[in-house]
Coordinates of C-alpha atoms in Angstrom, one line a residue:
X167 CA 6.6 -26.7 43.6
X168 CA 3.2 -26.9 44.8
X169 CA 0.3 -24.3 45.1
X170 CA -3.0 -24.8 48.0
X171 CA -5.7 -22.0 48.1
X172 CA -8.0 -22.7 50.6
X173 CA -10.5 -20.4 49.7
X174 CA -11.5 -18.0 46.7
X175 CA -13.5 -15.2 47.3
X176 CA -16.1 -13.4 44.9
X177 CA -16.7 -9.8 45.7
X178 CA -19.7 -8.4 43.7
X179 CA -20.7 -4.7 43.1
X180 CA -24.1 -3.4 44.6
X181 CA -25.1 -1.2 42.4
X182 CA -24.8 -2.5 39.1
X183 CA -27.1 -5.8 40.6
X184 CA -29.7 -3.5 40.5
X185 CA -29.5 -2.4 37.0
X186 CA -30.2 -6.0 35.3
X187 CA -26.6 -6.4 34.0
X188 CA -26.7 -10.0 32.0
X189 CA -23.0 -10.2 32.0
X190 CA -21.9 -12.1 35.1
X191 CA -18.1 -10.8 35.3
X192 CA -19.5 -7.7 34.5
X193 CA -21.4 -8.1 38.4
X194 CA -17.8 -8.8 40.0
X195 CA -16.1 -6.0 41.4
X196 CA -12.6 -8.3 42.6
X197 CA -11.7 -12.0 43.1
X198 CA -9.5 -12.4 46.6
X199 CA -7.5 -15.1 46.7
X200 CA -7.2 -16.3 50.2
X201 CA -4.3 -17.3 52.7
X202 CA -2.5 -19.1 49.6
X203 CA 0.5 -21.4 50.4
X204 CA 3.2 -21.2 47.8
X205 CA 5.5 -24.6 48.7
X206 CA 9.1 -25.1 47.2
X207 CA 10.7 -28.4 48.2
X208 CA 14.6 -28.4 48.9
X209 CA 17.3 -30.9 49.6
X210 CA 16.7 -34.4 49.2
X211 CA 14.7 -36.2 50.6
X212 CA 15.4 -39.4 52.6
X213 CA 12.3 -41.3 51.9
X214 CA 12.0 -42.9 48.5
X215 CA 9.9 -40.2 46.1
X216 CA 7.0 -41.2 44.4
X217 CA 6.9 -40.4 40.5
X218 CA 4.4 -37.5 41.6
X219 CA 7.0 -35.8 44.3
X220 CA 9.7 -35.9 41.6
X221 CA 10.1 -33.0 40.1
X222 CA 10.7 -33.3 36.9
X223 CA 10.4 -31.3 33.2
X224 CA 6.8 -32.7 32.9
X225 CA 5.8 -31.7 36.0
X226 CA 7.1 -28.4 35.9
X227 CA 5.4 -28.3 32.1
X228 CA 2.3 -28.9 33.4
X229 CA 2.4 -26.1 36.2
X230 CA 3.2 -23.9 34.0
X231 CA 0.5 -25.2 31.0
X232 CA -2.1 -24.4 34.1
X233 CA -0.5 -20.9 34.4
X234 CA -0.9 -20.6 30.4
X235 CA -4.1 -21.1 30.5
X236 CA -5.0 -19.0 33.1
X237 CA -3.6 -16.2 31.0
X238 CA -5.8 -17.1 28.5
X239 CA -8.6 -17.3 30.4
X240 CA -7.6 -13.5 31.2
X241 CA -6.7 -12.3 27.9
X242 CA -10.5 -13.2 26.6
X243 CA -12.4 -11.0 28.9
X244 CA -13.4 -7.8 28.0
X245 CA -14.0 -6.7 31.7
X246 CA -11.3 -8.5 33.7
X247 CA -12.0 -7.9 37.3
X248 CA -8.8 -7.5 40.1
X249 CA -7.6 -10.0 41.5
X250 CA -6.5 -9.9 45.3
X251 CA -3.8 -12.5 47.2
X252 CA -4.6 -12.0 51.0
X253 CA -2.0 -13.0 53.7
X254 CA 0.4 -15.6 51.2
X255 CA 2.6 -17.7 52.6
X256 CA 5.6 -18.9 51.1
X257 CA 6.8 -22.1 52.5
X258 CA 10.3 -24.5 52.3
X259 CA 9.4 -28.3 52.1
X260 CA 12.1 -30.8 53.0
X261 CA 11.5 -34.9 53.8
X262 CA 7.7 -33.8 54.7
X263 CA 8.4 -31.0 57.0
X264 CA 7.8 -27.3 56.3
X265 CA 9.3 -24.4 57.3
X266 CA 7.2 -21.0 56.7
X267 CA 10.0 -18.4 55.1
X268 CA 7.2 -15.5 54.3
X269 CA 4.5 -15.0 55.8
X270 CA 1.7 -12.0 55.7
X271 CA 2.1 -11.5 52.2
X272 CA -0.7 -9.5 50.3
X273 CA -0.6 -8.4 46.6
X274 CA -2.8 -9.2 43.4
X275 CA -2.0 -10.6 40.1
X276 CA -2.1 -8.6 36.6
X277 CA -1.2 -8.7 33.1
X278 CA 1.9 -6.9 32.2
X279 CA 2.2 -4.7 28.8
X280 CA 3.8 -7.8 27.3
X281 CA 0.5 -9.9 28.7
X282 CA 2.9 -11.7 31.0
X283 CA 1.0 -13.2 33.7
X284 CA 2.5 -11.3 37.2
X285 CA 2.2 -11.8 40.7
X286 CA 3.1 -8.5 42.6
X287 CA 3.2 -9.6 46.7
X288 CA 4.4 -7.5 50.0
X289 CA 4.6 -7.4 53.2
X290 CA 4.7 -4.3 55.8
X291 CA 5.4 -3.4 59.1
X292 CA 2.9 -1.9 61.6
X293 CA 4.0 1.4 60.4
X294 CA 2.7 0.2 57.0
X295 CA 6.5 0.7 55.8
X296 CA 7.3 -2.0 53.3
X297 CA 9.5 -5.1 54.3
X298 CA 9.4 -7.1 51.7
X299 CA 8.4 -7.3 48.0
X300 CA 8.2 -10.7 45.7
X301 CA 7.3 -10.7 42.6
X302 CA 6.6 -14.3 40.1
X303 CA 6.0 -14.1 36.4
X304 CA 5.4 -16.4 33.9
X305 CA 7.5 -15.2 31.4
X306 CA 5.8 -16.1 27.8
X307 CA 8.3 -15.4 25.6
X308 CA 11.5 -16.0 27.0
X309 CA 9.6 -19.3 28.0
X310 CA 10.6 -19.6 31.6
X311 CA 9.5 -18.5 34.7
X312 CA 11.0 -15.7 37.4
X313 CA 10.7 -14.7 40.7
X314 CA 12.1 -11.7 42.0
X315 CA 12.5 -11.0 46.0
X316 CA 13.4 -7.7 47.1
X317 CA 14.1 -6.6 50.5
X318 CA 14.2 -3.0 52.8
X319 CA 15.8 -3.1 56.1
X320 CA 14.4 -6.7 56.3
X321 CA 15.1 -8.4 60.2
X322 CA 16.9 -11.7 59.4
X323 CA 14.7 -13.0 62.7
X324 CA 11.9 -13.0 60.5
X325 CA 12.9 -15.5 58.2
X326 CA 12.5 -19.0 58.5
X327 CA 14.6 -21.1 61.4
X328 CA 13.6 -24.4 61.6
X329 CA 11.4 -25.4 64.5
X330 CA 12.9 -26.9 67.6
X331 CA 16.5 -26.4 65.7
X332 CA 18.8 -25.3 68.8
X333 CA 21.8 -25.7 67.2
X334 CA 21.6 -22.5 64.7
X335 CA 19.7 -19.2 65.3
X336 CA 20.0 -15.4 64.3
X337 CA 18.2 -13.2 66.9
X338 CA 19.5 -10.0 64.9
X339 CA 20.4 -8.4 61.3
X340 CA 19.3 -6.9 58.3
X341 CA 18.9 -7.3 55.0
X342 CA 19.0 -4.6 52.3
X343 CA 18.9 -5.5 48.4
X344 CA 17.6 -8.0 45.8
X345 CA 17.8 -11.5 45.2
X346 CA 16.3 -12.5 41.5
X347 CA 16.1 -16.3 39.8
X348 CA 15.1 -17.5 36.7
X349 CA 14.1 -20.7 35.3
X350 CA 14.4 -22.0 31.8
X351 CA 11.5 -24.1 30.8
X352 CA 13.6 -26.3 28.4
X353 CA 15.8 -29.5 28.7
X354 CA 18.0 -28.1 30.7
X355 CA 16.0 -26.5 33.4
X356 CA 18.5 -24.0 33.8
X357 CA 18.2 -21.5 37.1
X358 CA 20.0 -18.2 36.5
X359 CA 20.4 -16.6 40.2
X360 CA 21.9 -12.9 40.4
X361 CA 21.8 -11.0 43.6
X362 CA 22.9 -7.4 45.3
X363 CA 22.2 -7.9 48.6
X364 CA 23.6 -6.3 52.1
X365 CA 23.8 -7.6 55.1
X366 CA 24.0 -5.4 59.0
X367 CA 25.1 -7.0 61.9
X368 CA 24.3 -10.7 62.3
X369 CA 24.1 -12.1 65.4
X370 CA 23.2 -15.4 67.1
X371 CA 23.8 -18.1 68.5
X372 CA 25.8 -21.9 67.2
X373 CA 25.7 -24.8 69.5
X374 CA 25.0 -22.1 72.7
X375 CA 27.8 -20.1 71.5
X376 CA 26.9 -16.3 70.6
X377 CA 28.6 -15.1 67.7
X378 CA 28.4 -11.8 65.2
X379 CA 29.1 -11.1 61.9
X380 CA 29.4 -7.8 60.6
X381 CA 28.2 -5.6 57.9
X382 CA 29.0 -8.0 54.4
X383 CA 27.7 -8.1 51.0
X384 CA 26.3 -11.1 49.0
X385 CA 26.8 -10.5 45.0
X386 CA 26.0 -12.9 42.2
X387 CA 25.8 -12.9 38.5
X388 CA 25.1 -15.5 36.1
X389 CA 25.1 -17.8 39.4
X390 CA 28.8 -16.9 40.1
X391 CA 29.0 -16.1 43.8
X392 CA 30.9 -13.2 45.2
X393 CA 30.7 -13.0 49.0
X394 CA 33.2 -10.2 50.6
X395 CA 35.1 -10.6 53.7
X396 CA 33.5 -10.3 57.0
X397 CA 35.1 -10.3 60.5
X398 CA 33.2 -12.9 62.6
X399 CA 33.0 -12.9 66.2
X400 CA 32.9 -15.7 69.1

């Protein structure tokens, strides 16, 4: 997993400049983190990994000592001002290439009650209805780290199809429901996956051939899969 912020933005209040405040932070009205690309690689690749595109316990240690002590760095201010994520992206890495899954996403990060360092994303449609939510945490005391996707009446077109793939691709369906994972920052590096998710009407197109699937349900629990019967249609 890798994280690239092009640019961080400063947003200072007017007012208050005037009035000879020493505090700097206490001159900053927001911080807006900008067009942020969130980048999870998948498969394996076919090229021989370096030690640095392994990932591996101490890798993933590391990320999340960097997230640790960014929630430090937020527990110690007295005036802790908000912090903005403008148009996110969340992106699928395999053998070099990247797929874009979500795009548009816009949200901030906070401190939970339990100081758990949260990153609260959406997206909308042009009716400024919701499509999406995600939401990552870095779960202190469980020790492990979460992320949370959850998604309303959500066009299946709008998720990630490989570029130039003309084999496979969905030009309808929805999705409806909520897709969580979890993953333990020990030895084991154990993901926990549960899901309640429901799916309208797929249709597309394999190897030129249109096909439709209709309305199904995707369950999991304690990463046992429990998919429903669906009629499919050539």
């Amino acid at each position: 997993m890798d994280i690239t912020v092009p640019s961080l933005r400063i947003h200072y209040k007017v007012i208050p400049l005037f009035m000879f405040k020493t505090s700097v932070l206490e001159l900053i009205d927001h911080v807006s983190i900008e067009e942020p690309t969130l980048i999870f690689p998948i498969g394996v690749s076919e090229k021989p990994q370096t030690s640095s595109q392994k990932i591996t316990l101490r890798s993933l240690t590391n990320i999340t000592e960097e997230l640790e002590q960014f929630r430090q760095l937020l527990l110690i201010q007295e005036t802790l001002p908000k912090l903005e994520v403008n148009s996110a992206t969340i992106v699928l890495q395999k053998n070099g290439d990247q797929i874009s899954l979500l795009k548009n996403l816009n949200g901030d990060v906070v401190l939970d009650e339990k100081n758990d360092l949260i990153c609260r994303l959406e997206e909308k449609n042009i009716f400024r209805k919701k499509k999406i939510e995600v939401e990552m945490a870095l779960l202190t005391g469980e020790k492990a780290v979460s992320s949370q996707f959850t998604f309303y009446d959500y066009q299946i077109s709008d998720l990630a199809t490989p570029v130039g793939n003309k084999k496979f691709h969905i030009s309808h369906g929805k999705l409806n429901g909520v897709v969580s994972f979890k993953l333990n920052m020990d030895e084991t590096l154990k993901v926990d996956v549960n899901s309640e998710i429901h799916v309208n009407k797929i249709e597309g197109k394999i190897l030129d051939k249109f096909f439709m699937i209709d309305n199904f349900e995707i369950n999991s629990e304690d990463n046992f899969l429990l998919l429903n019967s669906a009629p499919l249609f050539w």
